[in-house]
XYZ file of C-alpha atoms in Angstrom:
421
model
C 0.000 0.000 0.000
C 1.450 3.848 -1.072
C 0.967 5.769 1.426
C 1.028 9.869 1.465
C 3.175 10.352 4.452
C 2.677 13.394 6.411
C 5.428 15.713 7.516
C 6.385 15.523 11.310
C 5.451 19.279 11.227
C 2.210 18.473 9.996
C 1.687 15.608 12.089
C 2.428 17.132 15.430
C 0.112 19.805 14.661
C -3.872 19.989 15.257
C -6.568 21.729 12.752
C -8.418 24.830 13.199
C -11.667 24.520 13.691
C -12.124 25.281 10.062
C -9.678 23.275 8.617
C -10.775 19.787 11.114
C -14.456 19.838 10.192
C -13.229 19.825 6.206
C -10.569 16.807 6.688
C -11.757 13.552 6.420
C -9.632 10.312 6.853
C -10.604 7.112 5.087
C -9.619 3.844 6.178
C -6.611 1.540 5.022
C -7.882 0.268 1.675
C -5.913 -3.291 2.663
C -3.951 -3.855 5.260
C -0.181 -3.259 5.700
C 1.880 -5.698 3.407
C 3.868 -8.301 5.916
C 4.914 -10.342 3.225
C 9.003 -11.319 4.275
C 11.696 -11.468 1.807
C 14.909 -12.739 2.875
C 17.944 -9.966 3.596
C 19.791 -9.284 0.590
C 22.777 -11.716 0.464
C 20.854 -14.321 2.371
C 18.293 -15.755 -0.272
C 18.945 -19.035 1.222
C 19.478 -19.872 4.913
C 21.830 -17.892 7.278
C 24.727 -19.650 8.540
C 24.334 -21.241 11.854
C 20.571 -22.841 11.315
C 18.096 -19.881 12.207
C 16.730 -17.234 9.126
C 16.944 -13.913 8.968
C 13.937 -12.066 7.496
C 12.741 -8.299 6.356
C 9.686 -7.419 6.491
C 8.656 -4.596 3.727
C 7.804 -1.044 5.186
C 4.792 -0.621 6.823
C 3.167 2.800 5.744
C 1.199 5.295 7.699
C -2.449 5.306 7.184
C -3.434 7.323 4.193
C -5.293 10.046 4.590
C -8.038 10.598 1.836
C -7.591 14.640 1.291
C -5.037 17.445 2.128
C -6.252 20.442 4.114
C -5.688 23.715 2.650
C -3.871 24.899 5.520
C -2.250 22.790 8.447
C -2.251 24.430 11.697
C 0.943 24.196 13.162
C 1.312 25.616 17.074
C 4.654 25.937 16.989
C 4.470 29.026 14.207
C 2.190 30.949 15.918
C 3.259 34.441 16.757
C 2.277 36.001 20.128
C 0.126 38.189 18.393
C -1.742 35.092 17.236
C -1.744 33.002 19.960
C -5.082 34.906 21.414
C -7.098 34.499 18.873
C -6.300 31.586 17.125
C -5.600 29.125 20.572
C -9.760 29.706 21.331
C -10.706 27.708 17.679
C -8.357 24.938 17.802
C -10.042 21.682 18.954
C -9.458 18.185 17.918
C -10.470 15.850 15.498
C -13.652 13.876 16.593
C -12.354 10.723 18.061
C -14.860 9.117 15.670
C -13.097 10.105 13.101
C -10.125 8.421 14.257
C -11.667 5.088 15.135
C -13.884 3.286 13.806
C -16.835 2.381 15.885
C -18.015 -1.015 15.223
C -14.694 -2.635 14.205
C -12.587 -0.570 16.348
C -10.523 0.206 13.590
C -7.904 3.068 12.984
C -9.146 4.885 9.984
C -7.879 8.365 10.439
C -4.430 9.868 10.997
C -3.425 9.568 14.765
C 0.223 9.923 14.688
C 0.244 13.042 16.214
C -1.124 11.690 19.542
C 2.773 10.210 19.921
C 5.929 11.349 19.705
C 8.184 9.430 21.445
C 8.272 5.803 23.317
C 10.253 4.076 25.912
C 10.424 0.406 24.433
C 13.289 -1.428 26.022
C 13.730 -2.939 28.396
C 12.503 -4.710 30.975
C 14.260 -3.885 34.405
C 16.766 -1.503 32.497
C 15.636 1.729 34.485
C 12.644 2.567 32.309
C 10.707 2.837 35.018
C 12.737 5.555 36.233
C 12.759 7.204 32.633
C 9.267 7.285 32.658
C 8.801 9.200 35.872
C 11.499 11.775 35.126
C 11.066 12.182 31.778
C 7.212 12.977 32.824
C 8.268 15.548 35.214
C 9.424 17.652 32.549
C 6.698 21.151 31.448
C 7.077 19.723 27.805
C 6.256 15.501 28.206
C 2.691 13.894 28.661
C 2.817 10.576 29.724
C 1.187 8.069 31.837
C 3.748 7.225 34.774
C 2.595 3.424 34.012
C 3.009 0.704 31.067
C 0.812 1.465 27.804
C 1.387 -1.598 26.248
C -1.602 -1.690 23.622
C 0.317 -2.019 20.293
C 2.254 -4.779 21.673
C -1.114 -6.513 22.187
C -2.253 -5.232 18.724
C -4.911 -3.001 19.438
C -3.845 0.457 18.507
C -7.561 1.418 18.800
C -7.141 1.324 22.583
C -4.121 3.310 22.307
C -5.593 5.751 20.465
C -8.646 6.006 22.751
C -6.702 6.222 25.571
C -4.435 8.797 24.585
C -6.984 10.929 22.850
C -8.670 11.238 25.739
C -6.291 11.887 28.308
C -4.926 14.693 25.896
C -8.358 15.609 25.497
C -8.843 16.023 29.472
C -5.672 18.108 29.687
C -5.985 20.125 27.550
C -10.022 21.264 27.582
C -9.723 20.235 23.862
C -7.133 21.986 22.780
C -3.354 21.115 21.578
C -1.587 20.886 24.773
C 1.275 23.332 25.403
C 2.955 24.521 28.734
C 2.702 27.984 30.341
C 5.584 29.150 27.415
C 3.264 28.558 25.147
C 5.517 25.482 23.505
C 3.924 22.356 22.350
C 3.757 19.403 24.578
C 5.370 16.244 23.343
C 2.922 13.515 23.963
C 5.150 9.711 25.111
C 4.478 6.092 26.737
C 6.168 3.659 28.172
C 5.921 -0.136 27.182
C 9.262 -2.035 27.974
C 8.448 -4.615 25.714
C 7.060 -3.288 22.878
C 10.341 -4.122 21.232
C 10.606 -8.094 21.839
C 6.664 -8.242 20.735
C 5.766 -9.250 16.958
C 3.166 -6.900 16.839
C 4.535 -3.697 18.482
C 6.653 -2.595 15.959
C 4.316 -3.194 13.046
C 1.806 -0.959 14.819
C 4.438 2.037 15.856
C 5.358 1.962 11.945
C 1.874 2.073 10.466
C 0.103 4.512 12.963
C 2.906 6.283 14.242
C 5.795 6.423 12.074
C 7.889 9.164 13.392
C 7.702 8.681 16.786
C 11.430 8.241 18.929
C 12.514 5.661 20.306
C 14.009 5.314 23.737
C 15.977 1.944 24.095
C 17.612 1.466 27.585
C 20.424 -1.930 27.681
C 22.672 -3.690 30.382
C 24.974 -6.453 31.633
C 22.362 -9.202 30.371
C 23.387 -11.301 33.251
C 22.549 -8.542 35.801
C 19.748 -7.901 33.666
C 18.703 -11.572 33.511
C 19.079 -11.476 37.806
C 17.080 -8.608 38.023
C 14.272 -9.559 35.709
C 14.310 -12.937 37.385
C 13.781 -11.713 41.241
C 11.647 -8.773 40.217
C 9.276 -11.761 39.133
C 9.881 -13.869 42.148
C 9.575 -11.525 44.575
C 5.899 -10.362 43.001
C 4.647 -13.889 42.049
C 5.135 -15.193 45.199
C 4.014 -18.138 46.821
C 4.503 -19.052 42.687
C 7.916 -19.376 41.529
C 10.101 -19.720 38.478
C 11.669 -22.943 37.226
C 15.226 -23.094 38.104
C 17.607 -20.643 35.842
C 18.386 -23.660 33.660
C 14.788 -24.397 32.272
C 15.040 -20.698 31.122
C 17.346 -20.953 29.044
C 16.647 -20.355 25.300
C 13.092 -18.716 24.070
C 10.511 -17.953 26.127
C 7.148 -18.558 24.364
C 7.592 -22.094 23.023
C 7.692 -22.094 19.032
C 8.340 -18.102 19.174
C 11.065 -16.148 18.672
C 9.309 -13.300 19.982
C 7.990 -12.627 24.241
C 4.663 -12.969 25.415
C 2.640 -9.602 24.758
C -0.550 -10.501 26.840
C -1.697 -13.843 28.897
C 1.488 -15.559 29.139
C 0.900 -18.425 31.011
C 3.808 -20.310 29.924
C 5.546 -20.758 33.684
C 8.285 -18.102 32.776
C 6.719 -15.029 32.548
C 8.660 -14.127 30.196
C 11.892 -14.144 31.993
C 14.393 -16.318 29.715
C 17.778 -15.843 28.030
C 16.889 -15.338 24.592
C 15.435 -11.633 26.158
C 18.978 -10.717 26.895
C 19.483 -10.885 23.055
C 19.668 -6.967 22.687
C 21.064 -6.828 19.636
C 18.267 -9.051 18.005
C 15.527 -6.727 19.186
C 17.495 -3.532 17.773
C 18.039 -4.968 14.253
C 13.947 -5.483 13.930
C 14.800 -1.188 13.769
C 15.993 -1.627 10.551
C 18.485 0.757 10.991
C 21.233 -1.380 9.899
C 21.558 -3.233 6.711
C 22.493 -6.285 7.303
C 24.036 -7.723 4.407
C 27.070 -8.819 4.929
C 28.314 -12.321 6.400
C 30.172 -10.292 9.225
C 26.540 -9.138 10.752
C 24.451 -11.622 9.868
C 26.086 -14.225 11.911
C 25.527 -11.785 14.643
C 21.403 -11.667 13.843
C 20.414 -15.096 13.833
C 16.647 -14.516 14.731
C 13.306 -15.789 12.818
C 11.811 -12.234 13.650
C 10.155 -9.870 11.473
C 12.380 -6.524 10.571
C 9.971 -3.462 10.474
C 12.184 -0.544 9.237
C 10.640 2.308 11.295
C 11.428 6.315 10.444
C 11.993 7.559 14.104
C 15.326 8.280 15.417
C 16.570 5.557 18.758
C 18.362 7.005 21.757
C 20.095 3.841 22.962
C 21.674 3.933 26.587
C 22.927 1.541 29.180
C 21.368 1.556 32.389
C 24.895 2.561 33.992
C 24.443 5.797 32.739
C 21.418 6.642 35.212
C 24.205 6.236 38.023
C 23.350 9.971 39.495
C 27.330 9.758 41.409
C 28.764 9.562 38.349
C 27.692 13.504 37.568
C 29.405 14.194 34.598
C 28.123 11.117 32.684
C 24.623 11.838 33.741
C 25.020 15.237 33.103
C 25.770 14.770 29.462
C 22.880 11.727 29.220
C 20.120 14.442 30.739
C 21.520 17.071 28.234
C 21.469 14.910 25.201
C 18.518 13.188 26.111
C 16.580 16.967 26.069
C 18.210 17.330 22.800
C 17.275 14.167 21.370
C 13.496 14.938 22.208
C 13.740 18.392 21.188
C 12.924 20.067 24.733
C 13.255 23.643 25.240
C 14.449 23.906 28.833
C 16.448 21.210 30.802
C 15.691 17.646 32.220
C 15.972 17.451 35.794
C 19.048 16.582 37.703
C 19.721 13.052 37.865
C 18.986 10.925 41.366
C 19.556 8.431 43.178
C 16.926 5.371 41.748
C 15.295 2.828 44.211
C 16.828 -0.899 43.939
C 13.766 -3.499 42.540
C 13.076 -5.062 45.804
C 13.122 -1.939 47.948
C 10.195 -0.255 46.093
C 7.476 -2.875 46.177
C 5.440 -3.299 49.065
C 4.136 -6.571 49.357
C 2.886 -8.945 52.720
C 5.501 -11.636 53.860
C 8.731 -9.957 52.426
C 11.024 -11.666 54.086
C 9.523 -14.872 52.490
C 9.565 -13.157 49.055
C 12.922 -12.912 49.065
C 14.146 -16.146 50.038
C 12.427 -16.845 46.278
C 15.277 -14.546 44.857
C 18.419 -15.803 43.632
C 22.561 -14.733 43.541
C 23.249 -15.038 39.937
C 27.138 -15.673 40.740
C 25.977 -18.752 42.996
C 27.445 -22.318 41.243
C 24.320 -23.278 40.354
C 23.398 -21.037 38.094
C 26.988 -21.162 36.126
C 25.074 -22.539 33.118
C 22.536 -19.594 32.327
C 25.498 -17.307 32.996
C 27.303 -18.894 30.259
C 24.645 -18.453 27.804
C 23.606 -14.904 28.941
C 27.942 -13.819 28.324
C 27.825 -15.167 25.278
C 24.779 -13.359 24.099
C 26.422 -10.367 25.951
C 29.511 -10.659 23.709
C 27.487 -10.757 20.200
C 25.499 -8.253 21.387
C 27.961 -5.919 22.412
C 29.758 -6.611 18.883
C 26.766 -6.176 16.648
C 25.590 -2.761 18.739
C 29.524 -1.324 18.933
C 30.581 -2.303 15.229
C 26.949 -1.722 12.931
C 24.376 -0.397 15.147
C 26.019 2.885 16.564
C 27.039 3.615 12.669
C 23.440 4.538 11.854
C 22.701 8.488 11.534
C 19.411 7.338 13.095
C 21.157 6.246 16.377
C 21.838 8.861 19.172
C 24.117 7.849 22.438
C 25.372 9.799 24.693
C 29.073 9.767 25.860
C 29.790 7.079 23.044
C 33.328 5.962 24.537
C 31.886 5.888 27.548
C 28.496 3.733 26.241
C 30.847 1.808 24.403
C 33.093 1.089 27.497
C 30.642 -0.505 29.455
C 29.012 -2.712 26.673
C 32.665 -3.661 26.233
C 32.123 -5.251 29.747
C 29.237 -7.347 28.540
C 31.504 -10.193 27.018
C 33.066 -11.074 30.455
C 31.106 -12.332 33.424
C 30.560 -10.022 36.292
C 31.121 -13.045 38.321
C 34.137 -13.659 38.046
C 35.440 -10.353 37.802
C-alpha cells in the first residue's frame, strides 16, 4: 500500500476549527503488506541454522484529502496566539476510530511522539517518571502496552482522551506557550511481533528510547523482580530458562502468558536481536548476519533511537549523567532542561508486598554455582550483542548515544562475566 506520508510538522500539529471539520480520513484500503523477503545476500538460509527475514515497510495510514492549511502551534506568533488558541479543537475521536470494528481509519500519529520500548528492568521505570516531570512531556507514569497486544484502537482512545482532558480540547502546550510532546512507556514493545508493526503504520515518526545492560545482571534482576511479586509461585530453576521464552516463538509474550516463565528467559537478553527489527542497519554482509540469527520480522521504522545503558542513570557519576540528561533533552527536542539526575530505588526496595522476608528467600545470587550454566549463555549473548551494537548499530545516523566511549566502554564489559570479575 502507497501511502502519502505526512510531515512531522504536519503531524504534530492539530486543525483549526475550520480546517478539522473539512478533513476527512478514510480507512486503510488493505492492510499493511507483511509479506518477508529474505535480507539481501541471504536468499537461502543464514549460517548457523536460524533465518533472517525483512519485512517490507509498513506505511502510515493514508489520509483521503489534504487540508488547505495545516495548523501548526509551533508558528504561531504572540500576536496570534489569542485568537487563534480559542478555535483549535481536535479531530472527533470518531473520526479516528472506527466504531463497530474498532478500527484506525484516520491519521493519529500526532497523539505520539516518542516511546520508551526497552527494556525490561533496564531503568525505564525511572525514565518514565522523570522524563514525565518535565513542562514539555505527557505521559502516563505506568506501562501502555496496547500495540504490543495489537490493538492500537485502545491506544488511540486512551491517549486521545487523556490529551483531550488536559488540555479542555485543545493542543496541549505549557505555560511558554511550547507544544507538549505527547510519550508512553511499554518495555516490551520491542521483543513483541506486533509492536513494531503498529508504531510503523500509525505512528511512524515517533522516537525511540531503548535502555540496555549487563544481560546477566539484567537476567538477575528480571528474574527476582518476578519472584519476589509472584510469590508463593515461583520460576523454574535458571536452567529451564534458558533459550526462548514462548515455546515455538522467537518473539515474548505480549498478553496472557501463562507459559511458567513469565517471560523471563535468556533469549530476552538478546539486545542486539531486538534492535536490528529497527531496521536501521543493513544487514548484508556475512560479518553481521552471523551476529542476527533470529526468525523475527524486521519493520524498518522512520523515528530516530536514543540507545543507553542503564549505567548511565548512576546519578554519582555527575558528569556522565550530566551529558545523558543534556542529550537526552536534545534528542526529544525540549526547550528547557531535564531534571538533575537521582539516586533510583533498587527493585526489591520499592514494592510493598505482605511476607517480604519470604519473598525474598524466592530470589536468587546469579554468581551462585548453580546457576553457572545460564550465565554462560547470557555472556555469550552479551559478547554478540555488544559486537553487533559497537561495530553496525552505533554507525546509523538514526542512532543517538550519549558519551559514546563511555556507552561503548561498558558494553565492552558485557563479554566477560561479572562473576568472576
Amino acid at each position: 500500500m502507497t501511502a502519502t506520508n505526512l510531515t512531522k510538522k504536519a503531524v504534530s500539529s492539530l486543525f483549526s476549527a475550520t480546517v478539522a471539520a473539512s478533513i476527512i480520513l478514510e480507512a486503510a484500503s488493505e492492510e499493511a503488506s507483511s509479506s518477508i523477503t529474505p535480507v539481501k545476500g541471504w536468499e537461502n538460509e543464514p549460517p548457523n541454522g536460524g533465518t533472517i527475514a525483512r519485512m517490507e515497510e509498513v506505511s502510515a495510514v493514508e489520509p483521503v484529502g489534504q487540508a488547505a492549511e495545516i495548523f501548526d502551534p509551533d508558528d504561531m506568533t504572540s500576536a496570534d496566539e489569542g485568537a487563534d488558541m480559542a478555535t483549535i479543537s481536535f479531530p472527533a475521536l470518531s473520526d479516528l476510530i472506527e466504531e463497530e470494528s474498532r478500527d484506525v481509519t484516520g491519521d493519529v500519529s500526532w497523539l505520539l511522539d516518542f516511546a520508551v520500548i526497552g527494556n525490561s528492568k533496564c531503568g525505564t521505570t525511572f525514565l518514565m517518571h522523570w522524563l514525565a516531570k518535565h513542562p514539555e512531556t505527557m505521559l502516563d507514569v505506568k506501562e501502555i502496552c496496547a500495540l504490543s497486544r495489537d490493538d492500537p484502537a485502545e491506544l488511540v482512545s486512551r491517549h486521545y482522551e487523556d490529551i483531550d482532558v488536559a488540555s479542555n480540547g485543545k493542543y496541549p502546550r505549557n505555560q511558554e506557550g511550547k507544544a507538549i510532546l505527547k510519550g508512553l512507556k511499554c518495555p516490551r514493545d520491542i521483543s513483541t511481533e506486533f509492536a513494531l508493526e503498529n508504531y510503523a503504520k500509525y505512528f511512524p515518526d515517533t522516537k525511540f528510547i531503548v535502555s540496555v545492560r549487563h544481560p546477566v545482571r539484567w537476567f538477575e534482576s528480571f528474574y527476582n523482580f518476578q519472584a519476589y511479586n509472584l510469590y508463593p509461585e515461583s520460576l523454574p530453576p535458571t536452567e529451564d530458562l534458558i533459550g526462548a521464552c514462548v515455546p515455538g516463538s522467537p518473539y515474548a509474550c505480549a498478553h496472557d502468558c501463562n507459559d511458567g516463565n513469565h517471560n523471563v528467559c535468556t533469549d530476552r537478553a538478546n539486545f542486539h536481536h531486538y534492535l536490528s527489527r529497527l531496521g536501521k542497519t543493513d544487514m548484508n554482509t556475512p560479518e553481521e548476519t552471523k551476529l542476527l540469527v533470529h526468525d523475527m520480522n524486521v519493520i524498518p521504522v522512520r523515528g530516530k533511537v536514543f540507545l543507553m545503558d542503564i549505567a548511565q542513570l548512576n546519578a554519582t557519576d555527575e558528569a556522565a549523567s550530566g551529558h545523558l540528561a543534556a542529550d537526552l533533552r536534545d534528542f526529544l527536542g525540549l526547550g528547557s532542561d531535564l531534571k538533575a539526575l537521582h539516586e533510583r530505588k533498587t527493585g526489591k526496595e520499592s514494592h510493598q508486598h505482605s511476607d517480604p522476608e519470604r519473598r525474598r528467600a524466592s530470589m536468587i545470587d546469579i554468581c551462585d554455582e548453580e546457576h553457572s550454566a545460564v550465565r554462560a549463555v547470557l555472556v555469550r549473548n552479551g559478547k554478540e550483542a555488544m559486537s553487533w551494537i559497537r561495530d553496525y548499530f552505533l554507525r546509523s545516523p538514526d542512532v543517538v548515544v550519549s558519551s559514546r566511549e563511555r556507552f561503548v566502554e561498558i558494553i565492552e564489559e558485557w563479554g566477560s562475566d561479572p562473576c568472576e570479575l
